[in-house]
Amino acid sequence: MSAEAHAFEEIAAKLLGAIEAGDYQPGDQLPSEHDLAARYGVGRNTVQRALRVLIDRGVAEAKRRRGTFVRVYDRQLVDTSLRSAGREFGARVMVMIVEPPARVAERLPGEGDVVRRRVIGTALHDTYYASRVSDAVPELKQPRPLDDPDSILMERAGLEVRQRATVFARMPSSEEERILSLAPGTPVLEQVTALVDGEGAVAAVRVEIYAGDRHALDVELAH
């Protein structure tokens, strides 16, 4: 392998070290491709490969016709409590009958096709309702924003629920990248919440996807 092939890794490592040392702060512009090529005595293609390493790692971002900048992470707290998670005001809503994906099916044992309610705003929310729930609360089948959180509607139908959630980070699917307009190298936070009724049966499963560079989840733990 040529020295040129190794050079982009060395340049990327040096830039990363400078960023981690605080020589470049979030929002700062990194040296131009021309300057980096002259500094290290390499071609522009090598410099571009080095900068791509930082971009793919989520450390830097390229701005059209301006250059490459240290990435800024401005995370907003999101209330994922039971009452707040079901709010849909101003969001785009889609409803369909689907076979639940594996991570949902394991929490809804015995359910075949279920109602999936998808809400798209600054995050992606999919809620899968057991048939007994969607039958008891017909509003859940309507493709328009709910006037009240779904948990309140379920309580009115005699299905008081509590939640049990799991949160983890992962890289997004191509669909999630498109819907949430994610920059390269951006992980997502996924919260999977089981809504459990008074009998201990799962009434619904909510899957929420948040951009990891724009959100932090504020979760109230049970006593």
mmCIF file of N, CA and C in Angstrom, residues 1-2 8 40 46 49 53 62 68 72 82 97 109 111 129 141 145 151 175 180 186 190 200 205-206:
data_model
loop_
_atom_site.group_PDB
_atom_site.id
_atom_site.type_symbol
_atom_site.label_atom_id
_atom_site.label_comp_id
_atom_site.label_asym_id
_atom_site.label_seq_id
_atom_site.Cartn_x
_atom_site.Cartn_y
_atom_site.Cartn_z
ATOM 1 N N MET A 1 0.844 -1.188 0.000
ATOM 2 C CA MET A 1 0.000 0.000 0.000
ATOM 3 C C MET A 1 0.885 1.246 0.000
ATOM 4 N N SER A 2 0.539 2.250 -0.810
ATOM 5 C CA SER A 2 1.369 3.442 -0.955
ATOM 6 C C SER A 2 1.291 4.325 0.277
ATOM 7 N N PHE A 8 -4.032 9.648 4.404
ATOM 8 C CA PHE A 8 -5.331 10.193 4.798
ATOM 9 C C PHE A 8 -5.681 9.789 6.231
ATOM 10 N N TYR A 40 0.558 18.952 4.351
ATOM 11 C CA TYR A 40 1.019 17.563 4.447
ATOM 12 C C TYR A 40 1.655 17.054 3.158
ATOM 13 N N THR A 46 -6.557 12.883 -1.220
ATOM 14 C CA THR A 46 -6.158 12.347 0.083
ATOM 15 C C THR A 46 -6.760 13.170 1.204
ATOM 16 N N ARG A 49 -10.433 12.395 1.559
ATOM 17 C CA ARG A 49 -10.654 11.124 2.261
ATOM 18 C C ARG A 49 -10.493 11.312 3.768
ATOM 19 N N VAL A 53 -13.459 10.860 6.783
ATOM 20 C CA VAL A 53 -13.380 10.055 8.009
ATOM 21 C C VAL A 53 -14.019 10.798 9.167
ATOM 22 N N ALA A 62 -19.685 18.917 6.505
ATOM 23 C CA ALA A 62 -19.339 19.732 5.344
ATOM 24 C C ALA A 62 -20.498 20.660 5.030
ATOM 25 N N THR A 68 -15.425 22.683 5.764
ATOM 26 C CA THR A 68 -15.719 21.642 6.748
ATOM 27 C C THR A 68 -15.582 22.234 8.146
ATOM 28 N N VAL A 72 -21.545 20.756 15.602
ATOM 29 C CA VAL A 72 -22.182 21.283 16.808
ATOM 30 C C VAL A 72 -23.331 20.362 17.193
ATOM 31 N N LEU A 82 -45.401 9.141 29.950
ATOM 32 C CA LEU A 82 -46.596 8.537 29.374
ATOM 33 C C LEU A 82 -47.540 9.573 28.782
ATOM 34 N N ILE A 97 -52.928 -1.035 9.007
ATOM 35 C CA ILE A 97 -52.915 -2.353 9.632
ATOM 36 C C ILE A 97 -51.643 -3.061 9.184
ATOM 37 N N PRO A 109 -47.405 -10.664 22.542
ATOM 38 C CA PRO A 109 -47.571 -12.082 22.209
ATOM 39 C C PRO A 109 -49.015 -12.412 21.831
ATOM 40 N N GLU A 111 -50.608 -11.553 19.187
ATOM 41 C CA GLU A 111 -51.251 -10.602 18.279
ATOM 42 C C GLU A 111 -50.803 -10.864 16.848
ATOM 43 N N TYR A 129 -50.987 -0.917 18.394
ATOM 44 C CA TYR A 129 -52.043 -1.176 19.366
ATOM 45 C C TYR A 129 -52.615 -2.580 19.194
ATOM 46 N N LYS A 141 -57.691 4.675 15.122
ATOM 47 C CA LYS A 141 -57.694 4.214 13.738
ATOM 48 C C LYS A 141 -57.839 5.354 12.743
ATOM 49 N N PRO A 145 -54.466 13.982 13.851
ATOM 50 C CA PRO A 145 -53.902 14.150 15.198
ATOM 51 C C PRO A 145 -54.955 13.965 16.283
ATOM 52 N N SER A 151 -52.870 7.630 25.862
ATOM 53 C CA SER A 151 -53.039 7.011 27.181
ATOM 54 C C SER A 151 -54.305 7.503 27.871
ATOM 55 N N GLU A 175 -34.368 4.739 5.634
ATOM 56 C CA GLU A 175 -35.651 5.431 5.734
ATOM 57 C C GLU A 175 -35.614 6.475 6.845
ATOM 58 N N LEU A 180 -35.835 11.914 8.895
ATOM 59 C CA LEU A 180 -35.332 12.825 9.919
ATOM 60 C C LEU A 180 -34.228 13.744 9.408
ATOM 61 N N THR A 186 -24.651 10.143 12.021
ATOM 62 C CA THR A 186 -25.533 10.509 13.134
ATOM 63 C C THR A 186 -26.263 9.282 13.670
ATOM 64 N N GLU A 190 -33.378 5.147 20.200
ATOM 65 C CA GLU A 190 -34.649 4.447 20.045
ATOM 66 C C GLU A 190 -35.185 4.095 21.428
ATOM 67 N N GLY A 200 -51.807 -6.467 33.659
ATOM 68 C CA GLY A 200 -50.445 -6.878 33.318
ATOM 69 C C GLY A 200 -50.263 -7.235 31.868
ATOM 70 N N VAL A 205 -47.465 -0.969 22.036
ATOM 71 C CA VAL A 205 -46.012 -0.804 22.060
ATOM 72 C C VAL A 205 -45.679 0.443 21.243
ATOM 73 N N ARG A 206 -44.948 1.354 21.861
ATOM 74 C CA ARG A 206 -44.569 2.603 21.191
ATOM 75 C C ARG A 206 -43.078 2.568 20.877
#
